[in-house]
Structure formats: structure tokens, C-alpha cells
Amino acid sequence: VPAPDAMARLEATYQDLRSRAAADDLEPETYLLAGLFELRELDRVERLLADLKQDRPRNPEAVLLISLYRKAVKNLREARQ
């Protein structure tokens, strides 16, 4: 069970990482995806993946990240059924 402030801490850390990272650096988004997935915020994971796909359609790292997380979300949703 996550701490009550887990989401707020995740978002604050993400904002801090994003503010210090280069525009093409995917580390902040990778951190946010991992945290959201761990907290089982699957709808938010999917929204972030859609944003990444729209914002970085030709970035091979983003394409790989999107593919891996889409598969992980799909597998988790199927396991819940």
C-alpha cells in the first residue's frame, strides 16, 4: 500500500527532474512512468505514453519506452481479469 503522499512526492520529483533535464532527455518521463506503474495508475501511464508518442514520434528511445510500457500495462490489466 503506497504512502498517502506518494503521488504528490512522485509528481514533485518529476517536476524537479524535468526542470533540470535537457528537453530531449527522457529520464524524467522514465522516472514518472515507473512511479505511476508502481502505484498502478494505469490510466495516467497510458496518457503519458500517448503524450510521448505525439511529442517524440521519431525518438527511438521513446518508441521503445512506449512499447515496453504498453505491453506491461496490457499484461497487468489481463492479469487482473
mmCIF file of the N, C-alpha and C atoms, coordinates in Angstrom:
data_MODEL
# 
_entry.id   MODEL 
# 
loop_
_atom_site.group_PDB 
_atom_site.id 
_atom_site.type_symbol 
_atom_site.label_atom_id 
_atom_site.label_alt_id 
_atom_site.label_comp_id 
_atom_site.label_asym_id 
_atom_site.label_entity_id 
_atom_site.label_seq_id 
_atom_site.pdbx_PDB_ins_code 
_atom_site.Cartn_x 
_atom_site.Cartn_y 
_atom_site.Cartn_z 
_atom_site.occupancy 
_atom_site.B_iso_or_equiv 
_atom_site.pdbx_formal_charge 
_atom_site.auth_seq_id 
_atom_site.auth_comp_id 
_atom_site.auth_asym_id 
_atom_site.auth_atom_id 
_atom_site.pdbx_PDB_model_num 
ATOM 1   N N  . VAL A 1 1  ? 0.856  -1.173  0.000   1.00 0.00 ? 1  VAL A N  1 
ATOM 2   C CA . VAL A 1 1  ? 0.000  0.000   0.000   1.00 0.00 ? 1  VAL A CA 1 
ATOM 3   C C  . VAL A 1 1  ? 0.901  1.235   0.000   1.00 0.00 ? 1  VAL A C  1 
ATOM 4   N N  . PRO A 1 2  ? 0.728  2.090   -0.998  1.00 0.00 ? 2  PRO A N  1 
ATOM 5   C CA . PRO A 1 2  ? 1.564  3.285   -1.067  1.00 0.00 ? 2  PRO A CA 1 
ATOM 6   C C  . PRO A 1 2  ? 1.230  4.285   0.034   1.00 0.00 ? 2  PRO A C  1 
ATOM 7   N N  . ALA A 1 3  ? 2.210  5.078   0.377   1.00 0.00 ? 3  ALA A N  1 
ATOM 8   C CA . ALA A 1 3  ? 2.007  6.142   1.360   1.00 0.00 ? 3  ALA A CA 1 
ATOM 9   C C  . ALA A 1 3  ? 0.994  7.140   0.805   1.00 0.00 ? 3  ALA A C  1 
ATOM 10  N N  . PRO A 1 4  ? 0.227  7.773   1.684   1.00 0.00 ? 4  PRO A N  1 
ATOM 11  C CA . PRO A 1 4  ? -0.793 8.722   1.218   1.00 0.00 ? 4  PRO A CA 1 
ATOM 12  C C  . PRO A 1 4  ? -0.238 9.857   0.352   1.00 0.00 ? 4  PRO A C  1 
ATOM 13  N N  . ASP A 1 5  ? 0.998  10.235  0.583   1.00 0.00 ? 5  ASP A N  1 
ATOM 14  C CA . ASP A 1 5  ? 1.579  11.336  -0.182  1.00 0.00 ? 5  ASP A CA 1 
ATOM 15  C C  . ASP A 1 5  ? 2.468  10.856  -1.331  1.00 0.00 ? 5  ASP A C  1 
ATOM 16  N N  . ALA A 1 6  ? 2.392  9.575   -1.658  1.00 0.00 ? 6  ALA A N  1 
ATOM 17  C CA . ALA A 1 6  ? 3.270  9.006   -2.685  1.00 0.00 ? 6  ALA A CA 1 
ATOM 18  C C  . ALA A 1 6  ? 3.103  9.709   -4.029  1.00 0.00 ? 6  ALA A C  1 
ATOM 19  N N  . MET A 1 7  ? 1.871  9.969   -4.429  1.00 0.00 ? 7  MET A N  1 
ATOM 20  C CA . MET A 1 7  ? 1.634  10.609  -5.727  1.00 0.00 ? 7  MET A CA 1 
ATOM 21  C C  . MET A 1 7  ? 2.189  12.035  -5.732  1.00 0.00 ? 7  MET A C  1 
ATOM 22  N N  . ALA A 1 8  ? 1.966  12.759  -4.669  1.00 0.00 ? 8  ALA A N  1 
ATOM 23  C CA . ALA A 1 8  ? 2.468  14.135  -4.602  1.00 0.00 ? 8  ALA A CA 1 
ATOM 24  C C  . ALA A 1 8  ? 3.994  14.160  -4.651  1.00 0.00 ? 8  ALA A C  1 
ATOM 25  N N  . ARG A 1 9  ? 4.634  13.236  -3.944  1.00 0.00 ? 9  ARG A N  1 
ATOM 26  C CA . ARG A 1 9  ? 6.102  13.171  -3.970  1.00 0.00 ? 9  ARG A CA 1 
ATOM 27  C C  . ARG A 1 9  ? 6.612  12.779  -5.356  1.00 0.00 ? 9  ARG A C  1 
ATOM 28  N N  . LEU A 1 10 ? 5.925  11.829  -5.988  1.00 0.00 ? 10 LEU A N  1 
ATOM 29  C CA . LEU A 1 10 ? 6.302  11.401  -7.335  1.00 0.00 ? 10 LEU A CA 1 
ATOM 30  C C  . LEU A 1 10 ? 6.234  12.582  -8.306  1.00 0.00 ? 10 LEU A C  1 
ATOM 31  N N  . GLU A 1 11 ? 5.137  13.302  -8.273  1.00 0.00 ? 11 GLU A N  1 
ATOM 32  C CA . GLU A 1 11 ? 4.963  14.433  -9.179  1.00 0.00 ? 11 GLU A CA 1 
ATOM 33  C C  . GLU A 1 11 ? 5.961  15.555  -8.894  1.00 0.00 ? 11 GLU A C  1 
ATOM 34  N N  . ALA A 1 12 ? 6.232  15.814  -7.622  1.00 0.00 ? 12 ALA A N  1 
ATOM 35  C CA . ALA A 1 12 ? 7.194  16.860  -7.276  1.00 0.00 ? 12 ALA A CA 1 
ATOM 36  C C  . ALA A 1 12 ? 8.599  16.488  -7.744  1.00 0.00 ? 12 ALA A C  1 
ATOM 37  N N  . THR A 1 13 ? 8.973  15.243  -7.561  1.00 0.00 ? 13 THR A N  1 
ATOM 38  C CA . THR A 1 13 ? 10.292 14.800  -8.010  1.00 0.00 ? 13 THR A CA 1 
ATOM 39  C C  . THR A 1 13 ? 10.382 14.844  -9.524  1.00 0.00 ? 13 THR A C  1 
ATOM 40  N N  . TYR A 1 14 ? 9.318  14.432  -10.201 1.00 0.00 ? 14 TYR A N  1 
ATOM 41  C CA . TYR A 1 14 ? 9.295  14.502  -11.662 1.00 0.00 ? 14 TYR A CA 1 
ATOM 42  C C  . TYR A 1 14 ? 9.479  15.953  -12.125 1.00 0.00 ? 14 TYR A C  1 
ATOM 43  N N  . GLN A 1 15 ? 8.745  16.878  -11.542 1.00 0.00 ? 15 GLN A N  1 
ATOM 44  C CA . GLN A 1 15 ? 8.855  18.285  -11.942 1.00 0.00 ? 15 GLN A CA 1 
ATOM 45  C C  . GLN A 1 15 ? 10.274 18.808  -11.721 1.00 0.00 ? 15 GLN A C  1 
ATOM 46  N N  . ASP A 1 16 ? 10.889 18.399  -10.622 1.00 0.00 ? 16 ASP A N  1 
ATOM 47  C CA . ASP A 1 16 ? 12.268 18.810  -10.343 1.00 0.00 ? 16 ASP A CA 1 
ATOM 48  C C  . ASP A 1 16 ? 13.216 18.234  -11.398 1.00 0.00 ? 16 ASP A C  1 
ATOM 49  N N  . LEU A 1 17 ? 13.067 16.941  -11.687 1.00 0.00 ? 17 LEU A N  1 
ATOM 50  C CA . LEU A 1 17 ? 13.916 16.314  -12.702 1.00 0.00 ? 17 LEU A CA 1 
ATOM 51  C C  . LEU A 1 17 ? 13.721 16.974  -14.069 1.00 0.00 ? 17 LEU A C  1 
ATOM 52  N N  . ARG A 1 18 ? 12.466 17.220  -14.443 1.00 0.00 ? 18 ARG A N  1 
ATOM 53  C CA . ARG A 1 18 ? 12.169 17.824  -15.744 1.00 0.00 ? 18 ARG A CA 1 
ATOM 54  C C  . ARG A 1 18 ? 12.763 19.223  -15.828 1.00 0.00 ? 18 ARG A C  1 
ATOM 55  N N  . SER A 1 19 ? 12.719 19.978  -14.734 1.00 0.00 ? 19 SER A N  1 
ATOM 56  C CA . SER A 1 19 ? 13.237 21.349  -14.764 1.00 0.00 ? 19 SER A CA 1 
ATOM 57  C C  . SER A 1 19 ? 14.756 21.388  -14.953 1.00 0.00 ? 19 SER A C  1 
ATOM 58  N N  . ARG A 1 20 ? 15.443 20.325  -14.554 1.00 0.00 ? 20 ARG A N  1 
ATOM 59  C CA . ARG A 1 20 ? 16.904 20.299  -14.660 1.00 0.00 ? 20 ARG A CA 1 
ATOM 60  C C  . ARG A 1 20 ? 17.405 19.525  -15.872 1.00 0.00 ? 20 ARG A C  1 
ATOM 61  N N  . ALA A 1 21 ? 16.514 18.808  -16.561 1.00 0.00 ? 21 ALA A N  1 
ATOM 62  C CA . ALA A 1 21 ? 16.922 17.965  -17.682 1.00 0.00 ? 21 ALA A CA 1 
ATOM 63  C C  . ALA A 1 21 ? 16.857 18.724  -19.005 1.00 0.00 ? 21 ALA A C  1 
ATOM 64  N N  . ALA A 1 22 ? 17.636 18.242  -19.951 1.00 0.00 ? 22 ALA A N  1 
ATOM 65  C CA . ALA A 1 22 ? 17.560 18.785  -21.313 1.00 0.00 ? 22 ALA A CA 1 
ATOM 66  C C  . ALA A 1 22 ? 16.213 18.407  -21.917 1.00 0.00 ? 22 ALA A C  1 
ATOM 67  N N  . ALA A 1 23 ? 15.785 19.170  -22.889 1.00 0.00 ? 23 ALA A N  1 
ATOM 68  C CA . ALA A 1 23 ? 14.468 18.949  -23.500 1.00 0.00 ? 23 ALA A CA 1 
ATOM 69  C C  . ALA A 1 23 ? 14.326 17.553  -24.088 1.00 0.00 ? 23 ALA A C  1 
ATOM 70  N N  . ASP A 1 24 ? 15.420 16.993  -24.610 1.00 0.00 ? 24 ASP A N  1 
ATOM 71  C CA . ASP A 1 24 ? 15.338 15.671  -25.241 1.00 0.00 ? 24 ASP A CA 1 
ATOM 72  C C  . ASP A 1 24 ? 15.664 14.526  -24.284 1.00 0.00 ? 24 ASP A C  1 
ATOM 73  N N  . ASP A 1 25 ? 15.885 14.825  -23.022 1.00 0.00 ? 25 ASP A N  1 
ATOM 74  C CA . ASP A 1 25 ? 16.208 13.815  -22.013 1.00 0.00 ? 25 ASP A CA 1 
ATOM 75  C C  . ASP A 1 25 ? 14.926 13.118  -21.553 1.00 0.00 ? 25 ASP A C  1 
ATOM 76  N N  . LEU A 1 26 ? 14.889 11.809  -21.665 1.00 0.00 ? 26 LEU A N  1 
ATOM 77  C CA . LEU A 1 26 ? 13.706 11.037  -21.278 1.00 0.00 ? 26 LEU A CA 1 
ATOM 78  C C  . LEU A 1 26 ? 13.763 10.506  -19.846 1.00 0.00 ? 26 LEU A C  1 
ATOM 79  N N  . GLU A 1 27 ? 14.838 10.781  -19.125 1.00 0.00 ? 27 GLU A N  1 
ATOM 80  C CA . GLU A 1 27 ? 14.934 10.278  -17.751 1.00 0.00 ? 27 GLU A CA 1 
ATOM 81  C C  . GLU A 1 27 ? 13.775 10.709  -16.862 1.00 0.00 ? 27 GLU A C  1 
ATOM 82  N N  . PRO A 1 28 ? 13.355 11.974  -16.908 1.00 0.00 ? 28 PRO A N  1 
ATOM 83  C CA . PRO A 1 28 ? 12.225 12.360  -16.053 1.00 0.00 ? 28 PRO A CA 1 
ATOM 84  C C  . PRO A 1 28 ? 10.950 11.581  -16.388 1.00 0.00 ? 28 PRO A C  1 
ATOM 85  N N  . GLU A 1 29 ? 10.693 11.387  -17.668 1.00 0.00 ? 29 GLU A N  1 
ATOM 86  C CA . GLU A 1 29 ? 9.499  10.640  -18.058 1.00 0.00 ? 29 GLU A CA 1 
ATOM 87  C C  . GLU A 1 29 ? 9.619  9.169   -17.675 1.00 0.00 ? 29 GLU A C  1 
ATOM 88  N N  . THR A 1 30 ? 10.817 8.614   -17.782 1.00 0.00 ? 30 THR A N  1 
ATOM 89  C CA . THR A 1 30 ? 11.044 7.231   -17.363 1.00 0.00 ? 30 THR A CA 1 
ATOM 90  C C  . THR A 1 30 ? 10.784 7.088   -15.876 1.00 0.00 ? 30 THR A C  1 
ATOM 91  N N  . TYR A 1 31 ? 11.256 8.046   -15.099 1.00 0.00 ? 31 TYR A N  1 
ATOM 92  C CA . TYR A 1 31 ? 11.010 8.045   -13.656 1.00 0.00 ? 31 TYR A CA 1 
ATOM 93  C C  . TYR A 1 31 ? 9.511  8.114   -13.361 1.00 0.00 ? 31 TYR A C  1 
ATOM 94  N N  . LEU A 1 32 ? 8.825  9.017   -14.045 1.00 0.00 ? 32 LEU A N  1 
ATOM 95  C CA . LEU A 1 32 ? 7.391  9.179   -13.816 1.00 0.00 ? 32 LEU A CA 1 
ATOM 96  C C  . LEU A 1 32 ? 6.621  7.923   -14.226 1.00 0.00 ? 32 LEU A C  1 
ATOM 97  N N  . LEU A 1 33 ? 6.953  7.354   -15.373 1.00 0.00 ? 33 LEU A N  1 
ATOM 98  C CA . LEU A 1 33 ? 6.289  6.122   -15.805 1.00 0.00 ? 33 LEU A CA 1 
ATOM 99  C C  . LEU A 1 33 ? 6.479  5.003   -14.793 1.00 0.00 ? 33 LEU A C  1 
ATOM 100 N N  . ALA A 1 34 ? 7.687  4.830   -14.310 1.00 0.00 ? 34 ALA A N  1 
ATOM 101 C CA . ALA A 1 34 ? 7.967  3.769   -13.335 1.00 0.00 ? 34 ALA A CA 1 
ATOM 102 C C  . ALA A 1 34 ? 7.161  3.984   -12.064 1.00 0.00 ? 34 ALA A C  1 
ATOM 103 N N  . GLY A 1 35 ? 7.119  5.219   -11.604 1.00 0.00 ? 35 GLY A N  1 
ATOM 104 C CA . GLY A 1 35 ? 6.363  5.521   -10.384 1.00 0.00 ? 35 GLY A CA 1 
ATOM 105 C C  . GLY A 1 35 ? 4.873  5.322   -10.563 1.00 0.00 ? 35 GLY A C  1 
ATOM 106 N N  . LEU A 1 36 ? 4.337  5.797   -11.666 1.00 0.00 ? 36 LEU A N  1 
ATOM 107 C CA . LEU A 1 36 ? 2.909  5.625   -11.929 1.00 0.00 ? 36 LEU A CA 1 
ATOM 108 C C  . LEU A 1 36 ? 2.549  4.149   -12.067 1.00 0.00 ? 36 LEU A C  1 
ATOM 109 N N  . PHE A 1 37 ? 3.413  3.397   -12.729 1.00 0.00 ? 37 PHE A N  1 
ATOM 110 C CA . PHE A 1 37 ? 3.155  1.967   -12.890 1.00 0.00 ? 37 PHE A CA 1 
ATOM 111 C C  . PHE A 1 37 ? 3.181  1.271   -11.531 1.00 0.00 ? 37 PHE A C  1 
ATOM 112 N N  . GLU A 1 38 ? 4.155  1.616   -10.723 1.00 0.00 ? 38 GLU A N  1 
ATOM 113 C CA . GLU A 1 38 ? 4.253  1.024   -9.386  1.00 0.00 ? 38 GLU A CA 1 
ATOM 114 C C  . GLU A 1 38 ? 3.022  1.337   -8.543  1.00 0.00 ? 38 GLU A C  1 
ATOM 115 N N  . LEU A 1 39 ? 2.494  2.536   -8.698  1.00 0.00 ? 39 LEU A N  1 
ATOM 116 C CA . LEU A 1 39 ? 1.293  2.936   -7.962  1.00 0.00 ? 39 LEU A CA 1 
ATOM 117 C C  . LEU A 1 39 ? 0.015  2.427   -8.639  1.00 0.00 ? 39 LEU A C  1 
ATOM 118 N N  . ARG A 1 40 ? 0.182  1.735   -9.752  1.00 0.00 ? 40 ARG A N  1 
ATOM 119 C CA . ARG A 1 40 ? -0.937 1.167   -10.518 1.00 0.00 ? 40 ARG A CA 1 
ATOM 120 C C  . ARG A 1 40 ? -1.883 2.232   -11.053 1.00 0.00 ? 40 ARG A C  1 
ATOM 121 N N  . GLU A 1 41 ? -1.318 3.349   -11.433 1.00 0.00 ? 41 GLU A N  1 
ATOM 122 C CA . GLU A 1 41 ? -2.063 4.441   -12.063 1.00 0.00 ? 41 GLU A CA 1 
ATOM 123 C C  . GLU A 1 41 ? -2.014 4.228   -13.570 1.00 0.00 ? 41 GLU A C  1 
ATOM 124 N N  . LEU A 1 42 ? -2.650 3.148   -14.018 1.00 0.00 ? 42 LEU A N  1 
ATOM 125 C CA . LEU A 1 42 ? -2.510 2.716   -15.402 1.00 0.00 ? 42 LEU A CA 1 
ATOM 126 C C  . LEU A 1 42 ? -3.098 3.696   -16.409 1.00 0.00 ? 42 LEU A C  1 
ATOM 127 N N  . ASP A 1 43 ? -4.175 4.357   -16.073 1.00 0.00 ? 43 ASP A N  1 
ATOM 128 C CA . ASP A 1 43 ? -4.743 5.355   -16.993 1.00 0.00 ? 43 ASP A CA 1 
ATOM 129 C C  . ASP A 1 43 ? -3.767 6.508   -17.199 1.00 0.00 ? 43 ASP A C  1 
ATOM 130 N N  . ARG A 1 44 ? -3.105 6.918   -16.140 1.00 0.00 ? 44 ARG A N  1 
ATOM 131 C CA . ARG A 1 44 ? -2.120 8.004   -16.269 1.00 0.00 ? 44 ARG A CA 1 
ATOM 132 C C  . ARG A 1 44 ? -0.898 7.548   -17.056 1.00 0.00 ? 44 ARG A C  1 
ATOM 133 N N  . VAL A 1 45 ? -0.500 6.278   -16.855 1.00 0.00 ? 45 VAL A N  1 
ATOM 134 C CA . VAL A 1 45 ? 0.605  5.729   -17.644 1.00 0.00 ? 45 VAL A CA 1 
ATOM 135 C C  . VAL A 1 45 ? 0.249  5.802   -19.121 1.00 0.00 ? 45 VAL A C  1 
ATOM 136 N N  . GLU A 1 46 ? -0.961 5.382   -19.466 1.00 0.00 ? 46 GLU A N  1 
ATOM 137 C CA . GLU A 1 46 ? -1.373 5.399   -20.865 1.00 0.00 ? 46 GLU A CA 1 
ATOM 138 C C  . GLU A 1 46 ? -1.446 6.818   -21.430 1.00 0.00 ? 46 GLU A C  1 
ATOM 139 N N  . ARG A 1 47 ? -1.880 7.775   -20.629 1.00 0.00 ? 47 ARG A N  1 
ATOM 140 C CA . ARG A 1 47 ? -1.912 9.173   -21.101 1.00 0.00 ? 47 ARG A CA 1 
ATOM 141 C C  . ARG A 1 47 ? -0.495 9.695   -21.348 1.00 0.00 ? 47 ARG A C  1 
ATOM 142 N N  . LEU A 1 48 ? 0.416  9.361   -20.452 1.00 0.00 ? 48 LEU A N  1 
ATOM 143 C CA . LEU A 1 48 ? 1.802  9.793   -20.622 1.00 0.00 ? 48 LEU A CA 1 
ATOM 144 C C  . LEU A 1 48 ? 2.415  9.143   -21.853 1.00 0.00 ? 48 LEU A C  1 
ATOM 145 N N  . LEU A 1 49 ? 2.105  7.878   -22.087 1.00 0.00 ? 49 LEU A N  1 
ATOM 146 C CA . LEU A 1 49 ? 2.598  7.204   -23.290 1.00 0.00 ? 49 LEU A CA 1 
ATOM 147 C C  . LEU A 1 49 ? 2.066  7.868   -24.551 1.00 0.00 ? 49 LEU A C  1 
ATOM 148 N N  . ALA A 1 50 ? 0.800  8.237   -24.542 1.00 0.00 ? 50 ALA A N  1 
ATOM 149 C CA . ALA A 1 50 ? 0.212  8.929   -25.698 1.00 0.00 ? 50 ALA A CA 1 
ATOM 150 C C  . ALA A 1 50 ? 0.903  10.275  -25.922 1.00 0.00 ? 50 ALA A C  1 
ATOM 151 N N  . ASP A 1 51 ? 1.184  10.987  -24.835 1.00 0.00 ? 51 ASP A N  1 
ATOM 152 C CA . ASP A 1 51 ? 1.892  12.271  -24.955 1.00 0.00 ? 51 ASP A CA 1 
ATOM 153 C C  . ASP A 1 51 ? 3.281  12.068  -25.543 1.00 0.00 ? 51 ASP A C  1 
ATOM 154 N N  . LEU A 1 52 ? 3.978  11.055  -25.054 1.00 0.00 ? 52 LEU A N  1 
ATOM 155 C CA . LEU A 1 52 ? 5.320  10.774  -25.571 1.00 0.00 ? 52 LEU A CA 1 
ATOM 156 C C  . LEU A 1 52 ? 5.267  10.434  -27.059 1.00 0.00 ? 52 LEU A C  1 
ATOM 157 N N  . LYS A 1 53 ? 4.289  9.637   -27.444 1.00 0.00 ? 53 LYS A N  1 
ATOM 158 C CA . LYS A 1 53 ? 4.163  9.251   -28.853 1.00 0.00 ? 53 LYS A CA 1 
ATOM 159 C C  . LYS A 1 53 ? 3.909  10.475  -29.722 1.00 0.00 ? 53 LYS A C  1 
ATOM 160 N N  . GLN A 1 54 ? 3.098  11.389  -29.242 1.00 0.00 ? 54 GLN A N  1 
ATOM 161 C CA . GLN A 1 54 ? 2.794  12.600  -30.008 1.00 0.00 ? 54 GLN A CA 1 
ATOM 162 C C  . GLN A 1 54 ? 3.986  13.551  -30.037 1.00 0.00 ? 54 GLN A C  1 
ATOM 163 N N  . ASP A 1 55 ? 4.655  13.719  -28.893 1.00 0.00 ? 55 ASP A N  1 
ATOM 164 C CA . ASP A 1 55 ? 5.733  14.696  -28.784 1.00 0.00 ? 55 ASP A CA 1 
ATOM 165 C C  . ASP A 1 55 ? 7.058  14.223  -29.384 1.00 0.00 ? 55 ASP A C  1 
ATOM 166 N N  . ARG A 1 56 ? 7.284  12.903  -29.366 1.00 0.00 ? 56 ARG A N  1 
ATOM 167 C CA . ARG A 1 56 ? 8.578  12.371  -29.823 1.00 0.00 ? 56 ARG A CA 1 
ATOM 168 C C  . ARG A 1 56 ? 8.395  11.160  -30.742 1.00 0.00 ? 56 ARG A C  1 
ATOM 169 N N  . PRO A 1 57 ? 7.691  11.329  -31.838 1.00 0.00 ? 57 PRO A N  1 
ATOM 170 C CA . PRO A 1 57 ? 7.356  10.172  -32.680 1.00 0.00 ? 57 PRO A CA 1 
ATOM 171 C C  . PRO A 1 57 ? 8.558  9.486   -33.325 1.00 0.00 ? 57 PRO A C  1 
ATOM 172 N N  . ARG A 1 58 ? 9.647  10.197  -33.489 1.00 0.00 ? 58 ARG A N  1 
ATOM 173 C CA . ARG A 1 58 ? 10.814 9.627   -34.167 1.00 0.00 ? 58 ARG A CA 1 
ATOM 174 C C  . ARG A 1 58 ? 11.969 9.328   -33.214 1.00 0.00 ? 58 ARG A C  1 
ATOM 175 N N  . ASN A 1 59 ? 11.762 9.522   -31.947 1.00 0.00 ? 59 ASN A N  1 
ATOM 176 C CA . ASN A 1 59 ? 12.807 9.247   -30.967 1.00 0.00 ? 59 ASN A CA 1 
ATOM 177 C C  . ASN A 1 59 ? 12.806 7.744   -30.664 1.00 0.00 ? 59 ASN A C  1 
ATOM 178 N N  . PRO A 1 60 ? 13.889 7.027   -31.018 1.00 0.00 ? 60 PRO A N  1 
ATOM 179 C CA . PRO A 1 60 ? 13.902 5.578   -30.833 1.00 0.00 ? 60 PRO A CA 1 
ATOM 180 C C  . PRO A 1 60 ? 13.791 5.153   -29.366 1.00 0.00 ? 60 PRO A C  1 
ATOM 181 N N  . GLU A 1 61 ? 14.349 5.942   -28.462 1.00 0.00 ? 61 GLU A N  1 
ATOM 182 C CA . GLU A 1 61 ? 14.230 5.614   -27.037 1.00 0.00 ? 61 GLU A CA 1 
ATOM 183 C C  . GLU A 1 61 ? 12.781 5.748   -26.573 1.00 0.00 ? 61 GLU A C  1 
ATOM 184 N N  . ALA A 1 62 ? 12.098 6.784   -27.032 1.00 0.00 ? 62 ALA A N  1 
ATOM 185 C CA . ALA A 1 62 ? 10.692 6.973   -26.672 1.00 0.00 ? 62 ALA A CA 1 
ATOM 186 C C  . ALA A 1 62 ? 9.845  5.855   -27.251 1.00 0.00 ? 62 ALA A C  1 
ATOM 187 N N  . VAL A 1 63 ? 10.118 5.473   -28.485 1.00 0.00 ? 63 VAL A N  1 
ATOM 188 C CA . VAL A 1 63 ? 9.365  4.395   -29.130 1.00 0.00 ? 63 VAL A CA 1 
ATOM 189 C C  . VAL A 1 63 ? 9.530  3.100   -28.332 1.00 0.00 ? 63 VAL A C  1 
ATOM 190 N N  . LEU A 1 64 ? 10.742 2.800   -27.904 1.00 0.00 ? 64 LEU A N  1 
ATOM 191 C CA . LEU A 1 64 ? 10.987 1.597   -27.113 1.00 0.00 ? 64 LEU A CA 1 
ATOM 192 C C  . LEU A 1 64 ? 10.286 1.676   -25.761 1.00 0.00 ? 64 LEU A C  1 
ATOM 193 N N  . LEU A 1 65 ? 10.392 2.800   -25.102 1.00 0.00 ? 65 LEU A N  1 
ATOM 194 C CA . LEU A 1 65 ? 9.740  3.002   -23.802 1.00 0.00 ? 65 LEU A CA 1 
ATOM 195 C C  . LEU A 1 65 ? 8.224  2.830   -23.922 1.00 0.00 ? 65 LEU A C  1 
ATOM 196 N N  . ILE A 1 66 ? 7.646  3.399   -24.944 1.00 0.00 ? 66 ILE A N  1 
ATOM 197 C CA . ILE A 1 66 ? 6.203  3.287   -25.182 1.00 0.00 ? 66 ILE A CA 1 
ATOM 198 C C  . ILE A 1 66 ? 5.826  1.827   -25.395 1.00 0.00 ? 66 ILE A C  1 
ATOM 199 N N  . SER A 1 67 ? 6.583  1.136   -26.204 1.00 0.00 ? 67 SER A N  1 
ATOM 200 C CA . SER A 1 67 ? 6.295  -0.268  -26.495 1.00 0.00 ? 67 SER A CA 1 
ATOM 201 C C  . SER A 1 67 ? 6.364  -1.124  -25.233 1.00 0.00 ? 67 SER A C  1 
ATOM 202 N N  . LEU A 1 68 ? 7.395  -0.943  -24.451 1.00 0.00 ? 68 LEU A N  1 
ATOM 203 C CA . LEU A 1 68 ? 7.563  -1.741  -23.233 1.00 0.00 ? 68 LEU A CA 1 
ATOM 204 C C  . LEU A 1 68 ? 6.459  -1.476  -22.215 1.00 0.00 ? 68 LEU A C  1 
ATOM 205 N N  . TYR A 1 69 ? 6.134  -0.209  -22.012 1.00 0.00 ? 69 TYR A N  1 
ATOM 206 C CA . TYR A 1 69 ? 5.101  0.108   -21.018 1.00 0.00 ? 69 TYR A CA 1 
ATOM 207 C C  . TYR A 1 69 ? 3.710  -0.269  -21.501 1.00 0.00 ? 69 TYR A C  1 
ATOM 208 N N  . ARG A 1 70 ? 3.453  -0.153  -22.780 1.00 0.00 ? 70 ARG A N  1 
ATOM 209 C CA . ARG A 1 70 ? 2.131  -0.602  -23.287 1.00 0.00 ? 70 ARG A CA 1 
ATOM 210 C C  . ARG A 1 70 ? 1.954  -2.094  -23.048 1.00 0.00 ? 70 ARG A C  1 
ATOM 211 N N  . LYS A 1 71 ? 3.008  -2.854  -23.290 1.00 0.00 ? 71 LYS A N  1 
ATOM 212 C CA . LYS A 1 71 ? 2.941  -4.294  -23.063 1.00 0.00 ? 71 LYS A CA 1 
ATOM 213 C C  . LYS A 1 71 ? 2.757  -4.592  -21.571 1.00 0.00 ? 71 LYS A C  1 
ATOM 214 N N  . ALA A 1 72 ? 3.487  -3.881  -20.719 1.00 0.00 ? 72 ALA A N  1 
ATOM 215 C CA . ALA A 1 72 ? 3.378  -4.098  -19.272 1.00 0.00 ? 72 ALA A CA 1 
ATOM 216 C C  . ALA A 1 72 ? 1.976  -3.757  -18.776 1.00 0.00 ? 72 ALA A C  1 
ATOM 217 N N  . VAL A 1 73 ? 1.407  -2.662  -19.255 1.00 0.00 ? 73 VAL A N  1 
ATOM 218 C CA . VAL A 1 73 ? 0.051  -2.267  -18.848 1.00 0.00 ? 73 VAL A CA 1 
ATOM 219 C C  . VAL A 1 73 ? -0.949 -3.321  -19.320 1.00 0.00 ? 73 VAL A C  1 
ATOM 220 N N  . LYS A 1 74 ? -0.803 -3.756  -20.562 1.00 0.00 ? 74 LYS A N  1 
ATOM 221 C CA . LYS A 1 74 ? -1.700 -4.779  -21.098 1.00 0.00 ? 74 LYS A CA 1 
ATOM 222 C C  . LYS A 1 74 ? -1.630 -6.053  -20.264 1.00 0.00 ? 74 LYS A C  1 
ATOM 223 N N  . ASN A 1 75 ? -0.418 -6.492  -19.943 1.00 0.00 ? 75 ASN A N  1 
ATOM 224 C CA . ASN A 1 75 ? -0.246 -7.701  -19.153 1.00 0.00 ? 75 ASN A CA 1 
ATOM 225 C C  . ASN A 1 75 ? -0.851 -7.556  -17.761 1.00 0.00 ? 75 ASN A C  1 
ATOM 226 N N  . LEU A 1 76 ? -0.672 -6.407  -17.148 1.00 0.00 ? 76 LEU A N  1 
ATOM 227 C CA . LEU A 1 76 ? -1.225 -6.181  -15.810 1.00 0.00 ? 76 LEU A CA 1 
ATOM 228 C C  . LEU A 1 76 ? -2.752 -6.155  -15.844 1.00 0.00 ? 76 LEU A C  1 
ATOM 229 N N  . ARG A 1 77 ? -3.304 -5.493  -16.834 1.00 0.00 ? 77 ARG A N  1 
ATOM 230 C CA . ARG A 1 77 ? -4.772 -5.455  -16.953 1.00 0.00 ? 77 ARG A CA 1 
ATOM 231 C C  . ARG A 1 77 ? -5.326 -6.867  -17.183 1.00 0.00 ? 77 ARG A C  1 
ATOM 232 N N  . GLU A 1 78 ? -4.677 -7.653  -18.013 1.00 0.00 ? 78 GLU A N  1 
ATOM 233 C CA . GLU A 1 78 ? -5.123 -9.031  -18.268 1.00 0.00 ? 78 GLU A CA 1 
ATOM 234 C C  . GLU A 1 78 ? -5.000 -9.886  -17.013 1.00 0.00 ? 78 GLU A C  1 
ATOM 235 N N  . ALA A 1 79 ? -3.971 -9.685  -16.242 1.00 0.00 ? 79 ALA A N  1 
ATOM 236 C CA . ALA A 1 79 ? -3.775 -10.468 -15.024 1.00 0.00 ? 79 ALA A CA 1 
ATOM 237 C C  . ALA A 1 79 ? -4.835 -10.163 -13.982 1.00 0.00 ? 79 ALA A C  1 
ATOM 238 N N  . ARG A 1 80 ? -5.374 -8.961  -14.013 1.00 0.00 ? 80 ARG A N  1 
ATOM 239 C CA . ARG A 1 80 ? -6.404 -8.558  -13.061 1.00 0.00 ? 80 ARG A CA 1 
ATOM 240 C C  . ARG A 1 80 ? -7.752 -9.201  -13.369 1.00 0.00 ? 80 ARG A C  1 
ATOM 241 N N  . GLN A 1 81 ? -7.940 -9.643  -14.604 1.00 0.00 ? 81 GLN A N  1 
ATOM 242 C CA . GLN A 1 81 ? -9.242 -10.187 -15.010 1.00 0.00 ? 81 GLN A CA 1 
ATOM 243 C C  . GLN A 1 81 ? -9.406 -11.614 -14.551 1.00 0.00 ? 81 GLN A C  1 
# 
